[in-house]
Coordinates of C-alpha atoms in Angstrom, one line a residue:
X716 CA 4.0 170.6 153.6
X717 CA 6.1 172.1 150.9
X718 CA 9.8 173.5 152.7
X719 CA 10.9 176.9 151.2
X720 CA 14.5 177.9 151.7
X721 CA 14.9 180.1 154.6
X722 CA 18.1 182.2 153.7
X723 CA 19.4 183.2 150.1
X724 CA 22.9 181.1 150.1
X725 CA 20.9 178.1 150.3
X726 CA 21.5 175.5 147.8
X727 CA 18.4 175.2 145.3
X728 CA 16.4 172.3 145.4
X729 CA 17.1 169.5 142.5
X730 CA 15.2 169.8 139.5
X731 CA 13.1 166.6 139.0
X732 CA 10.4 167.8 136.2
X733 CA 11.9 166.1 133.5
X734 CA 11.6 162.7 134.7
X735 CA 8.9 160.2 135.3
X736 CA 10.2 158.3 138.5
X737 CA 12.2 159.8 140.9
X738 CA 14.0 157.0 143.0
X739 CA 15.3 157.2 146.0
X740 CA 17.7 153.3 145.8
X741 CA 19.4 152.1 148.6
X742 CA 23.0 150.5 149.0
X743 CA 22.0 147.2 148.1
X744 CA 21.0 148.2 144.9
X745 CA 24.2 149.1 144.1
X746 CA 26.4 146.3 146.1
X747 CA 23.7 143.2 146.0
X748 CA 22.4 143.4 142.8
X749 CA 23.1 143.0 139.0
X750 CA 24.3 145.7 137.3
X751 CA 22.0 148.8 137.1
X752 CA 22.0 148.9 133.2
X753 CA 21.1 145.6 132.8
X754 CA 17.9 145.3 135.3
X755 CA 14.2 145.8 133.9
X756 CA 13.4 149.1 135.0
X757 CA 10.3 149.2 133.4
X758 CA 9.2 146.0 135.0
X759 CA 8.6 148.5 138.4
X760 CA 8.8 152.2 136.3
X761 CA 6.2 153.7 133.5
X762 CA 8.8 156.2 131.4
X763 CA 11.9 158.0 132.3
X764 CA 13.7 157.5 135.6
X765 CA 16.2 159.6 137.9
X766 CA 17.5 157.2 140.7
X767 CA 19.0 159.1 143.5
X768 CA 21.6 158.8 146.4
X769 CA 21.7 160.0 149.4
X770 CA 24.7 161.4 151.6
X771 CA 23.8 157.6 154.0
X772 CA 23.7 155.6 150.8
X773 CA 27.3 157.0 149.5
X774 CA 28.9 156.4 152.4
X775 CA 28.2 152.9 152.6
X776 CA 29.3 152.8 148.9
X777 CA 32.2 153.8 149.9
X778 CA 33.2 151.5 152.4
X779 CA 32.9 149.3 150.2
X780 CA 35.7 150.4 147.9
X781 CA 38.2 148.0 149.2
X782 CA 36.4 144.6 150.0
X783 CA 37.5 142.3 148.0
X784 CA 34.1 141.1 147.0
X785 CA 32.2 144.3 146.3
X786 CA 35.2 146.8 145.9
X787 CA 34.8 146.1 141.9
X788 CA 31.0 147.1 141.9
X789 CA 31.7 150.5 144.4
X790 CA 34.5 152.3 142.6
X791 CA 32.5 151.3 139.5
X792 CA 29.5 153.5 141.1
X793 CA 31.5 156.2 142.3
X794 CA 33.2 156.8 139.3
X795 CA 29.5 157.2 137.0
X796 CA 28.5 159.4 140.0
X797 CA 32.0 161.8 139.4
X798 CA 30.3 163.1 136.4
X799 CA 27.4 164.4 137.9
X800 CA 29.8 165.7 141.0
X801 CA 31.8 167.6 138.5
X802 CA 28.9 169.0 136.1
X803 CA 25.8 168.2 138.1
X804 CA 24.1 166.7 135.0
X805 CA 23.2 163.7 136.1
X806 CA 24.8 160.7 134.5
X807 CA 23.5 157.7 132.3
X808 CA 22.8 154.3 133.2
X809 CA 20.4 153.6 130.6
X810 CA 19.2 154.8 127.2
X811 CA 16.3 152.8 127.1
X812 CA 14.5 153.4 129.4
X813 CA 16.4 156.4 130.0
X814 CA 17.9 156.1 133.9
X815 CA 19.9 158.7 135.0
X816 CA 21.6 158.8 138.5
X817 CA 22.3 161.6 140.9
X818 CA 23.5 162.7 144.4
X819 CA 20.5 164.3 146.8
X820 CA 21.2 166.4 149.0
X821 CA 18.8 166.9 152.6
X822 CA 17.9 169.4 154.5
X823 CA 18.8 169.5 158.3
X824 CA 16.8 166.7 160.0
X825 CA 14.7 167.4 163.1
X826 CA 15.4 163.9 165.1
X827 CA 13.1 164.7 167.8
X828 CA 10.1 164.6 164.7
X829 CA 11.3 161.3 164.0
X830 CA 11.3 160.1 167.4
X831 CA 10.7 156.4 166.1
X832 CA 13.9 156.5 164.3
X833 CA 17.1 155.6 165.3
X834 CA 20.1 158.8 164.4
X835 CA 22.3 155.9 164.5
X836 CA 21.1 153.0 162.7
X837 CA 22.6 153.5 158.7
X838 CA 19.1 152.0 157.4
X839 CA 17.3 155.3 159.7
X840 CA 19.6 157.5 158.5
X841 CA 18.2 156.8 154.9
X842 CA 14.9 156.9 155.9
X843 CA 15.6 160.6 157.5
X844 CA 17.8 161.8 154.7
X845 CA 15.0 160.7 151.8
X846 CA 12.1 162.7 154.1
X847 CA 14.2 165.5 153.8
X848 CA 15.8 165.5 150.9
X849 CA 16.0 169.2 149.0
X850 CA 13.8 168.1 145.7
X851 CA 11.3 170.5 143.8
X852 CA 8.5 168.1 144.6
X853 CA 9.5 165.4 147.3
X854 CA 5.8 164.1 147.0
X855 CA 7.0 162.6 144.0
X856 CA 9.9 160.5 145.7
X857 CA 9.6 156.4 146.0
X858 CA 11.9 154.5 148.2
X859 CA 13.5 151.5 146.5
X860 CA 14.8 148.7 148.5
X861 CA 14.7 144.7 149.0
X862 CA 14.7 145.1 152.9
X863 CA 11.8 145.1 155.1
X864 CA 13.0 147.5 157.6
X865 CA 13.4 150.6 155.8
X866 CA 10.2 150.3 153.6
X867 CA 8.8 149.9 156.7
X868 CA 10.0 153.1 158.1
X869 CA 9.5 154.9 155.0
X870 CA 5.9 153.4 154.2
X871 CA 5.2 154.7 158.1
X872 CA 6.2 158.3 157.5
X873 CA 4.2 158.7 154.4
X874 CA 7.1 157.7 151.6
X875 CA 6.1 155.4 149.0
X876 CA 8.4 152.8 149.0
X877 CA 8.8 149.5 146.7
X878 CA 10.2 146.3 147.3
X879 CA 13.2 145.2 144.7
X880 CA 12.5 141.8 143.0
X881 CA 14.2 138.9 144.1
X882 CA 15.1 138.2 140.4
X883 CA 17.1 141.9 140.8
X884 CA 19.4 140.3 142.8
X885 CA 22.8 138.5 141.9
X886 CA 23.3 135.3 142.3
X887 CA 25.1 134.3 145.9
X888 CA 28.9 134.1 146.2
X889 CA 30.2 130.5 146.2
X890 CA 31.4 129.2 149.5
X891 CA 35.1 129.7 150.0
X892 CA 35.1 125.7 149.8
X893 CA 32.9 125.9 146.8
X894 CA 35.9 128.6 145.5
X895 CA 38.5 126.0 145.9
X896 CA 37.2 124.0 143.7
X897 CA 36.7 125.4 141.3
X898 CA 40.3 126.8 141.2
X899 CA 41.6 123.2 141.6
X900 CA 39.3 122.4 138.7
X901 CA 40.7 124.8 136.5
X902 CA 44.5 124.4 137.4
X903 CA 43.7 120.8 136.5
X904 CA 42.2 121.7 132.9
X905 CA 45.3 123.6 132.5
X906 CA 47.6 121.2 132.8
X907 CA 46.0 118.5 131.2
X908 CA 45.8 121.2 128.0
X909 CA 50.1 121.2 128.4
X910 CA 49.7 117.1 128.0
X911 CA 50.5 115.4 124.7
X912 CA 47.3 113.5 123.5
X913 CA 48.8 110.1 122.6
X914 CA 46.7 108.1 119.6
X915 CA 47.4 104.2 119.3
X916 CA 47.2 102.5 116.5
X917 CA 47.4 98.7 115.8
X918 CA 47.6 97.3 112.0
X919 CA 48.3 93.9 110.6
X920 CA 51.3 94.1 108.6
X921 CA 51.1 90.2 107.2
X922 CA 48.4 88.4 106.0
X923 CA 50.0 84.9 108.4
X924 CA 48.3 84.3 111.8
X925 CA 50.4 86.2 115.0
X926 CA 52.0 83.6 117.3
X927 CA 51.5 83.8 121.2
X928 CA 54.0 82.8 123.6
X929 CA 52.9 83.0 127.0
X930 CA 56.7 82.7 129.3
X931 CA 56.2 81.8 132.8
X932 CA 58.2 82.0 135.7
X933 CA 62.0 80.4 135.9
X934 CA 62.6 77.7 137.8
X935 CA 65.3 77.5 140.6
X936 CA 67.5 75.2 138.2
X937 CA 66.9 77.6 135.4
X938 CA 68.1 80.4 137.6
X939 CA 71.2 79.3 138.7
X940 CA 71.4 78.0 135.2

């Protein structure tokens, strides 16, 4: 079923002809795993790709702006999604392949048509904003994500939808004991770099054989002696 827009001031669909793949990624591809130019695209994608976001996805992105473990990663994100914001070209990841990324738009979602999905539940909210996103050809969308839940819901409502590798993800965060370690380790390397590195060596300076006295302890005589 192919949606038309239904007034003239709506906003035209996006323009997807160009490209291959059009992905639809979710947060944890962002957050959870390596950096999007370095992963094998064409391990899961034949040709050119457009990855897109939806309005659910950014939002979780942005929560994430702050944390000190994934704040890095999310203002990194945001700030290759500006460009398309401002010019709504959307921006590079990768030449080769070429992977572009944009935001996606949806169209006003009819919750009582997805009556198995929860309004409230973020991974849902995907699932509902990806069904209705406002794309030239949403028949062409895919669903990319390493959690079960939300390819389930997407796979149910007729959105193809593909699992991200485990080798995609980065590896886990140390421990915070693990973390103070390794700071202890490398204080420790520190200072032994300040330390002077002392080299001993002995040399016979005379051809005579040394002599060894061996003095033991003073007697009580010698003492007071």
């Amino acid at each position: 079923r192919r949606w038309r827009p239904h007034c003239s001031n709506m906003v035209p669909p996006l323009l997807t002809i160009s490209y291959d793949n059009v992905v639809l990624i979710d947060s944890q591809v962002v957050l959870e795993a390596k950096p999007l130019d370095q992963l094998p695209w064409a391990d899961l994608f034949t040709g050119s790709i457009l990855l897109l976001v939806t309005r659910q996805v950014q939002t979780e992105i942005d929560k994430r702006k702050n944390d000190g473990r994934l704040g890095k990663r999310a203002r990194a994100f945001n700030r290759l999604l500006d460009r398309y914001i401002v010019d709504r070209v959307p921006s590079s990841v990768l030449a080769n392949p070429q992977v572009d990324v944009a935001t996606i738009a949806n169209r006003k979602i009819d919750w009582d048509a997805l009556d198995d999905l929860d309004r409230d539940d973020p991974d849902d909210r995907i699932i509902a904003q990806a069904l209705n996103a406002n794309v030239d050809d949403p028949t062409r969308l895919v669903f990319l994500s390493h959690d079960m839940r939300p390819r389930d819901a997407a796979s149910s409502h007729g959105l193809a939808a593909v699992k991200l590798p485990e080798t995609w993800l980065k590896d886990p965060d140390p421990s915070p004991e693990q973390r103070r370690i390794s700071e202890l380790e490398a204080k420790n390397r520190l200072l032994s770099a300040d330390q002077p590195q002392v080299d001993v060596r002995l040399e016979a300076v005379t051809p005579s054989p040394w002599l060894y006295r061996d003095v033991g302890e003073a007697t009580s005589a010698e003492v007071d002696e």
